[in-house]
Coordinates of C-alpha atoms and ligand atoms in Angstrom, one line a residue:
M212 CA -16.7 270.8 22.5
K213 CA -15.3 267.7 20.8
K214 CA -16.2 264.5 22.7
I215 CA -13.7 261.7 22.3
L216 CA -14.3 258.2 23.5
V217 CA -10.9 256.8 24.4
T218 CA -10.8 253.0 25.0
G219 CA -8.0 251.5 27.1
G220 CA -7.3 254.9 28.6
M221 CA -6.0 253.4 31.9
G222 CA -3.1 251.7 30.0
F223 CA 0.2 253.0 29.0
I224 CA -0.3 254.9 25.8
G225 CA -4.0 255.7 26.4
S226 CA -3.3 257.4 29.7
N227 CA -0.5 259.4 28.2
F228 CA -2.8 260.4 25.3
I229 CA -5.6 261.5 27.8
R230 CA -3.1 263.5 29.8
Y231 CA -1.8 265.2 26.6
I232 CA -5.2 266.1 25.2
L233 CA -6.4 267.6 28.5
S234 CA -3.2 269.5 29.0
L235 CA -3.9 271.4 25.8
N236 CA -6.8 273.1 27.5
E237 CA -8.7 273.1 24.2
D238 CA -12.3 272.2 23.7
F239 CA -12.1 268.5 24.3
K240 CA -14.0 266.1 26.6
I241 CA -12.6 262.6 27.1
I242 CA -14.8 259.6 27.9
N243 CA -12.4 256.9 29.0
V244 CA -13.7 253.3 28.8
D245 CA -11.4 250.7 30.2
K246 CA -12.0 247.1 31.6
L247 CA -9.1 247.5 34.1
T248 CA -7.2 244.3 33.2
Y249 CA -3.8 243.7 34.9
A250 CA -2.5 246.4 32.5
G251 CA -5.1 249.1 33.3
N252 CA -4.2 251.1 36.3
P253 CA -6.3 254.0 37.7
E254 CA -3.1 255.4 39.2
N255 CA -2.0 256.3 35.7
L256 CA -4.6 259.1 35.7
K257 CA -4.7 259.7 39.5
E258 CA -5.3 263.4 39.6
I259 CA -7.3 263.8 36.3
D260 CA -10.9 263.6 37.7
R261 CA -10.1 266.3 40.2
K262 CA -8.3 268.6 37.8
F263 CA -10.8 268.2 34.9
P264 CA -14.2 267.6 36.5
N265 CA -16.1 268.7 33.4
E266 CA -13.8 267.4 30.7
Y267 CA -13.2 263.8 31.9
R268 CA -15.4 260.8 32.6
F269 CA -14.4 257.2 33.3
Y270 CA -16.4 254.1 32.7
K271 CA -15.1 250.7 33.8
N272 CA -16.3 248.6 30.9
D273 CA -15.4 245.9 28.4
I274 CA -15.3 247.1 24.8
C275 CA -16.7 243.7 23.8
D276 CA -19.9 244.6 25.7
F277 CA -21.8 246.4 22.8
A278 CA -24.9 247.2 24.8
T279 CA -23.1 249.3 27.4
I280 CA -20.8 250.9 24.8
D281 CA -24.0 251.9 22.9
K282 CA -25.5 253.5 26.1
I283 CA -22.3 255.4 26.9
I284 CA -22.0 256.8 23.4
N285 CA -25.6 257.8 23.5
K286 CA -25.4 259.4 26.9
E287 CA -22.1 261.3 26.3
E288 CA -23.0 262.2 22.7
V289 CA -19.6 261.0 21.5
D290 CA -18.1 262.5 18.3
Y291 CA -14.9 260.5 17.9
I292 CA -13.6 257.1 19.0
V293 CA -9.9 256.3 19.5
N294 CA -9.4 252.6 20.2
F295 CA -6.3 251.8 22.3
A296 CA -7.9 248.9 24.3
A297 CA -6.0 245.7 23.6
E298 CA -4.2 242.8 25.1
S299 CA -0.8 244.3 24.1
H300 CA 1.9 241.9 25.1
V301 CA 3.4 239.4 22.7
D302 CA 4.6 237.0 25.4
R303 CA 1.1 236.8 27.0
S304 CA -0.5 236.3 23.6
I305 CA 1.8 233.3 23.1
D306 CA 0.7 231.9 26.6
N307 CA -3.0 232.6 25.9
P308 CA -4.0 233.5 22.3
S309 CA -7.7 233.5 23.0
I310 CA -7.9 236.6 25.2
C311 CA -6.0 238.5 22.6
C312 CA -8.4 237.6 19.8
E313 CA -11.4 238.4 22.1
T314 CA -10.4 242.0 22.9
N315 CA -8.3 242.9 19.9
F316 CA -10.6 241.6 17.2
F317 CA -14.1 241.1 18.7
G318 CA -13.7 244.2 20.9
T319 CA -12.8 246.3 17.8
Q320 CA -15.9 244.9 16.0
S321 CA -18.2 245.9 18.8
L322 CA -16.8 249.4 18.7
L323 CA -17.1 249.6 14.9
N324 CA -20.8 248.6 15.2
A325 CA -21.4 251.3 17.8
A326 CA -19.5 253.9 15.7
R327 CA -21.6 253.0 12.7
K328 CA -24.9 253.1 14.6
H329 CA -24.1 256.5 16.1
K330 CA -22.6 258.0 12.9
I331 CA -19.4 258.8 14.6
E332 CA -17.3 261.6 12.9
K333 CA -14.1 259.6 13.0
F334 CA -12.9 256.1 14.3
V335 CA -9.1 255.9 14.9
Q336 CA -7.7 252.4 15.3
I337 CA -4.4 252.3 17.2
S338 CA -2.5 249.6 15.5
T339 CA 1.1 248.5 15.4
D340 CA 4.0 248.0 13.0
E341 CA 4.0 244.4 14.1
V342 CA 1.2 243.7 11.7
Y343 CA 3.8 243.9 8.9
G344 CA 5.9 241.0 10.3
S345 CA 9.6 240.9 10.4
L346 CA 12.4 242.7 8.4
D347 CA 15.9 241.4 7.6
F348 CA 18.8 243.6 8.6
N349 CA 19.1 245.1 5.1
D350 CA 15.4 245.4 4.2
S351 CA 13.8 248.8 3.7
P352 CA 11.5 250.0 6.5
F353 CA 7.8 249.3 6.5
T354 CA 5.6 251.6 4.4
E355 CA 1.8 251.7 4.6
S356 CA 1.7 249.4 1.5
T357 CA 4.0 246.7 2.9
H358 CA 2.1 243.4 3.0
L359 CA 0.6 242.3 6.3
S360 CA 2.5 239.3 7.6
P361 CA 2.0 239.0 11.3
N362 CA 3.9 236.3 13.2
S363 CA 2.5 236.3 16.8
P364 CA -1.0 235.8 18.1
Y365 CA -0.9 239.5 19.2
S366 CA 0.1 240.9 15.8
A367 CA -2.3 238.5 14.0
S368 CA -5.2 239.8 16.1
K369 CA -4.2 243.4 15.5
A370 CA -3.8 242.8 11.7
S371 CA -7.2 241.1 11.7
A372 CA -8.7 244.1 13.4
D373 CA -7.1 246.5 10.9
L374 CA -8.7 244.5 8.1
L375 CA -12.1 244.7 9.8
V376 CA -11.7 248.5 10.3
N377 CA -10.9 248.9 6.6
S378 CA -13.9 246.8 5.7
Y379 CA -16.2 249.1 7.6
Y380 CA -14.7 252.0 5.6
K381 CA -15.2 250.3 2.3
T382 CA -18.5 248.6 2.9
F383 CA -20.3 251.1 5.2
N384 CA -18.4 254.4 4.5
L385 CA -17.4 254.6 8.2
P386 CA -14.9 257.4 8.5
V387 CA -11.8 255.6 9.8
N388 CA -8.0 255.9 10.1
I389 CA -5.5 253.3 11.2
T390 CA -2.2 254.2 12.8
R391 CA 0.7 251.8 12.9
C392 CA 3.4 252.8 15.4
S393 CA 6.7 251.3 16.4
N394 CA 7.7 250.4 20.0
N395 CA 6.7 253.1 22.6
Y396 CA 8.5 253.9 25.8
G397 CA 8.0 256.5 28.6
P398 CA 6.1 257.0 31.8
Y399 CA 3.4 254.6 33.0
Q400 CA 4.4 251.6 30.9
F401 CA 3.6 248.2 32.6
P402 CA 7.0 246.6 33.5
E403 CA 6.4 243.6 31.3
K404 CA 7.7 245.4 28.2
L405 CA 11.4 245.6 27.6
I406 CA 12.4 249.1 28.8
P407 CA 10.5 249.3 32.2
L408 CA 11.2 245.6 32.9
M409 CA 14.9 246.2 32.5
I410 CA 14.8 249.4 34.6
Y411 CA 12.9 247.6 37.4
N412 CA 15.1 244.5 37.4
A413 CA 18.4 246.5 37.3
T414 CA 17.3 248.9 40.1
N415 CA 16.6 245.8 42.2
D416 CA 19.8 244.0 41.2
K417 CA 17.9 241.3 39.5
E418 CA 18.9 239.5 36.3
L419 CA 18.0 241.1 33.0
P420 CA 16.6 238.4 30.7
I421 CA 17.6 239.0 27.0
Y422 CA 15.8 236.7 24.6
G423 CA 18.2 234.8 22.2
K424 CA 21.4 236.8 21.5
G425 CA 19.8 240.2 21.9
I426 CA 20.4 241.0 18.2
N427 CA 16.7 241.8 17.5
I428 CA 16.1 245.4 16.5
R429 CA 13.2 247.6 17.4
D430 CA 12.5 251.2 16.4
W431 CA 11.7 253.1 19.6
I432 CA 9.4 256.2 19.9
Y433 CA 8.8 258.3 23.0
V434 CA 5.2 258.0 23.9
D435 CA 4.6 261.8 23.8
D436 CA 5.6 261.9 20.1
H437 CA 3.1 259.0 19.4
C438 CA 0.3 260.9 21.2
K439 CA 0.9 264.0 19.1
A440 CA 0.8 262.0 15.9
I441 CA -2.5 260.4 17.0
L442 CA -4.2 263.8 17.6
K443 CA -3.0 265.0 14.1
V444 CA -4.5 261.9 12.5
L445 CA -7.7 262.2 14.5
L446 CA -8.2 265.9 13.4
D447 CA -6.6 266.0 10.0
G448 CA -6.0 262.4 8.7
K449 CA -7.6 261.7 5.3
I450 CA -10.6 259.4 5.7
G451 CA -9.8 255.7 5.0
Q452 CA -6.0 256.2 5.3
I453 CA -3.4 254.3 7.2
Y454 CA -0.5 256.2 8.8
N455 CA 2.8 254.7 9.9
I456 CA 4.3 256.4 13.0
G457 CA 8.0 255.8 13.9
G458 CA 10.7 257.2 16.1
D459 CA 13.7 257.1 13.7
S460 CA 15.5 255.2 16.5
E461 CA 16.5 251.7 15.6
I462 CA 18.6 249.8 18.1
S463 CA 19.3 246.2 19.0
N464 CA 17.9 244.9 22.4
I465 CA 21.4 244.2 23.8
D466 CA 22.7 247.7 23.0
L467 CA 19.5 249.2 24.5
V468 CA 19.8 247.3 27.7
K469 CA 23.5 248.3 28.0
K470 CA 22.5 251.9 27.7
I471 CA 19.9 251.5 30.5
L472 CA 22.6 249.9 32.7
K473 CA 25.0 252.8 32.0
I474 CA 22.4 255.4 32.9
L475 CA 21.7 253.5 36.2
D476 CA 25.4 252.8 36.8
K477 CA 24.7 249.1 37.1
P478 CA 27.1 246.3 35.9
E479 CA 26.6 244.4 32.6
S480 CA 27.0 241.2 34.5
L481 CA 23.3 241.5 35.4
I482 CA 22.5 240.6 31.7
T483 CA 21.4 236.9 31.3
F484 CA 20.7 235.4 27.9
V485 CA 17.6 233.2 28.0
T486 CA 15.8 231.0 25.5
D487 CA 14.4 233.0 22.6
R488 CA 10.8 233.9 22.2
P489 CA 9.0 231.6 19.7
G490 CA 8.5 233.3 16.3
H491 CA 10.6 236.3 17.5
D492 CA 10.5 239.0 14.9
L493 CA 14.1 240.1 14.0
R494 CA 13.6 243.7 13.1
Y495 CA 11.0 246.5 12.9
A496 CA 11.7 249.7 11.1
I497 CA 9.2 252.4 10.0
D498 CA 9.0 254.7 7.1
H499 CA 6.9 257.6 8.4
N500 CA 7.2 259.8 5.3
K501 CA 3.5 259.8 4.6
I502 CA 2.4 261.3 7.9
T503 CA 5.3 263.7 7.8
K504 CA 4.4 265.0 4.3
E505 CA 0.6 265.0 4.7
L506 CA 0.2 266.1 8.3
G507 CA 3.5 267.7 9.1
W508 CA 4.3 265.3 12.0
K509 CA 7.7 264.0 12.8
P510 CA 9.3 262.6 16.1
E511 CA 10.7 265.5 18.1
I512 CA 12.5 264.0 21.1
K513 CA 15.9 262.4 20.6
F514 CA 16.2 258.8 21.8
E515 CA 19.2 259.3 24.2
K516 CA 17.5 262.2 26.0
A517 CA 14.1 260.5 26.2
L518 CA 15.6 257.2 27.5
E519 CA 17.3 259.2 30.2
L520 CA 14.1 260.9 31.1
T521 CA 12.2 257.6 31.1
V522 CA 14.8 256.0 33.5
Q523 CA 14.5 259.1 35.8
W524 CA 10.7 258.8 35.8
Y525 CA 10.8 255.2 37.0
L526 CA 13.3 256.1 39.7
Y527 CA 11.3 259.1 40.8
N528 CA 8.0 257.1 40.7
E529 CA 9.2 254.3 42.9
E530 CA 5.8 254.0 44.6
W531 CA 4.0 253.6 41.3
L532 CA 6.4 250.8 40.3
K533 CA 6.1 249.1 43.7
N534 CA 2.3 249.2 43.4
V535 CA 2.2 247.5 40.0
T536 CA 4.8 244.9 40.8
T537 CA 2.4 243.0 43.0
K538 CA 2.8 239.4 44.2
E539 CA 0.8 238.2 41.1
Y540 CA 3.3 240.1 38.8
L541 CA 6.3 238.5 40.6
T542 CA 4.9 235.0 40.5
Y543 CA 4.0 235.4 36.7
Y544 CA 7.6 236.6 35.9
E545 CA 9.3 234.0 38.0
K546 CA 7.4 231.3 36.2
Q547 CA 8.1 233.0 32.8
Y548 CA 11.9 232.9 33.3
K549 CA 12.0 229.5 34.9
N550 CA 10.5 228.2 31.7
R551 CA 13.1 229.8 29.5
Ligands
NAD1498 P1 -1.5 248.5 27.7 O1 -1.5 247.0 27.8 O2 -0.6 249.3 28.5 O3 -3.0 249.0 27.9 C1 -4.1 248.4 27.4 C2 -5.4 249.0 28.1 O4 -6.5 248.4 27.5 C3 -5.4 248.6 29.6 O5 -5.8 249.8 30.3 C4 -6.5 247.6 29.7 O6 -7.2 247.6 31.0 C5 -7.4 248.0 28.6 N1 -8.2 246.8 28.1 C6 -7.8 245.6 27.7 N2 -8.8 244.8 27.3 C7 -9.9 245.6 27.4 C8 -11.3 245.4 27.0 N3 -11.7 244.2 26.6 N4 -12.1 246.4 27.2 C9 -11.7 247.7 27.7 N5 -10.4 247.9 28.0 C10 -9.5 246.9 27.8 O7 -1.3 248.8 26.1 P2 -0.5 250.0 25.5 O8 0.9 249.7 25.4 O9 -0.9 251.3 26.1 O10 -1.1 249.9 24.0 C11 -2.2 250.6 23.6 C12 -2.5 250.3 22.1 O11 -1.4 250.7 21.3 C13 -2.8 248.9 21.8 O12 -3.8 248.8 20.9 C14 -1.5 248.4 21.2 O13 -1.7 247.4 20.3 C15 -1.0 249.7 20.5 N6 0.4 249.8 20.3 C16 1.3 249.7 21.4 C17 2.6 249.9 21.2 C18 3.6 249.8 22.4 O14 4.8 249.8 22.2 N7 3.1 249.7 23.6 C19 3.1 250.1 19.9 C20 2.3 250.3 18.9 C21 0.9 250.1 19.1
TYD1499 P1 8.6 244.0 24.0 O1 8.8 245.1 24.9 O2 7.8 242.8 24.6 O3 7.9 244.5 22.7 P2 7.6 243.7 21.3 O4 7.8 242.3 21.5 O5 6.2 244.1 21.1 O6 8.5 244.4 20.3 O7 10.0 243.4 23.6 C1 10.9 244.3 22.8 C2 12.0 243.4 22.4 O8 12.7 243.0 23.6 C3 11.7 242.2 21.7 O9 12.6 241.9 20.7 C4 11.7 241.1 22.8 C5 12.8 241.6 23.7 N1 12.7 241.2 25.1 C6 13.7 240.6 25.8 O10 14.8 240.3 25.2 N2 13.6 240.3 27.1 C7 12.4 240.6 27.8 O11 12.3 240.3 29.0 C8 11.4 241.2 27.1 C9 10.1 241.6 27.8 C10 11.5 241.5 25.7

């Protein structure tokens, strides 16, 4: 049995990854370590304990707490670590850069130390294309050798963590991989990120705040495709390598939001242009040729279809959305938009 310690498994991508791995019914055991911040939600994996009593364990714990991580790895005889845990939102990292550095950098260091101590078979760092910085409209997409040039506290903390991971490979021969993926969407994403926020606001006939003119471009990937790529990297990725993961789906924010409104049959008059995000990256685009050639992965689900599925998921899971949009959430977002 392969025992995988997944950090941040109660968040958006981590919970989708755990669900995917366990659904394969192969010889995997998942040990999920999550601090349960505002973004970590046990409802994301509600039925998993019951369905997989022998294949799944949850520990509420901070990845920065080395002593406890050490004990968990020892007790569970962990073979692999996949590090999803992070403060993942750019806007929050602008409001409070410290928390982001704490988890994204020092948390990664604590895990690397534990991985080294226990001679873990593979450490996979889940990173982001945002470490490369911003592209102009006509620039070629990011490759794995594009210079790191992060612009937000979030992306700077992720880039720093990537450098640290690489240093543990070079200095201590720790078997590592780094994955750098574009913007994910799909079920269980906290409605602070563009797609679920716009679905939530539109269904409640609230204004849809678009930063600046809405011309910024992101490459979007359905979360299932990302999870499949991560498993490929975990099992077959060449030690010490970085793999870019992308969805081949570039679109501007304004065009994306209009598509969501069309699916929901809501008027474009809900769109409100607000003050731009400071240091807002213009465009992200990914060249994923390396993972395609080496590991035979490519995105499978078409953007239009997956967006429709995503909208339907949030409509169908009204209760989940109601439970995460608590009073604290509403106060935070009211303040955010009043300041713009
Ligand atoms: P998320 O915010 O939905 O989830 C983060 C999870 O980490 C939460 O469950 C939270 O409780 C947990 N966590 C935070 N701090 C912790 C700590 N100190 N100790 C233990 N757990 C902690 O994030 P996500 O969107 O699922 O992103 C997961 C990873 O993927 C992140 O590393 C992010 O940088 C990366 N990534 C995200 C995207 C995207 O579009 N969402 C794209 C590329 C890469
Ligand atoms: P986001 O989902 O925060 O992801 P990231 O900043 O990591 O790419 O934002 C995606 C894009 O949408 C980004 O260009 C910022 C923009 N955006 C808005 O225009 N309005 C919003 O309310 C949010 C949350 C994002």
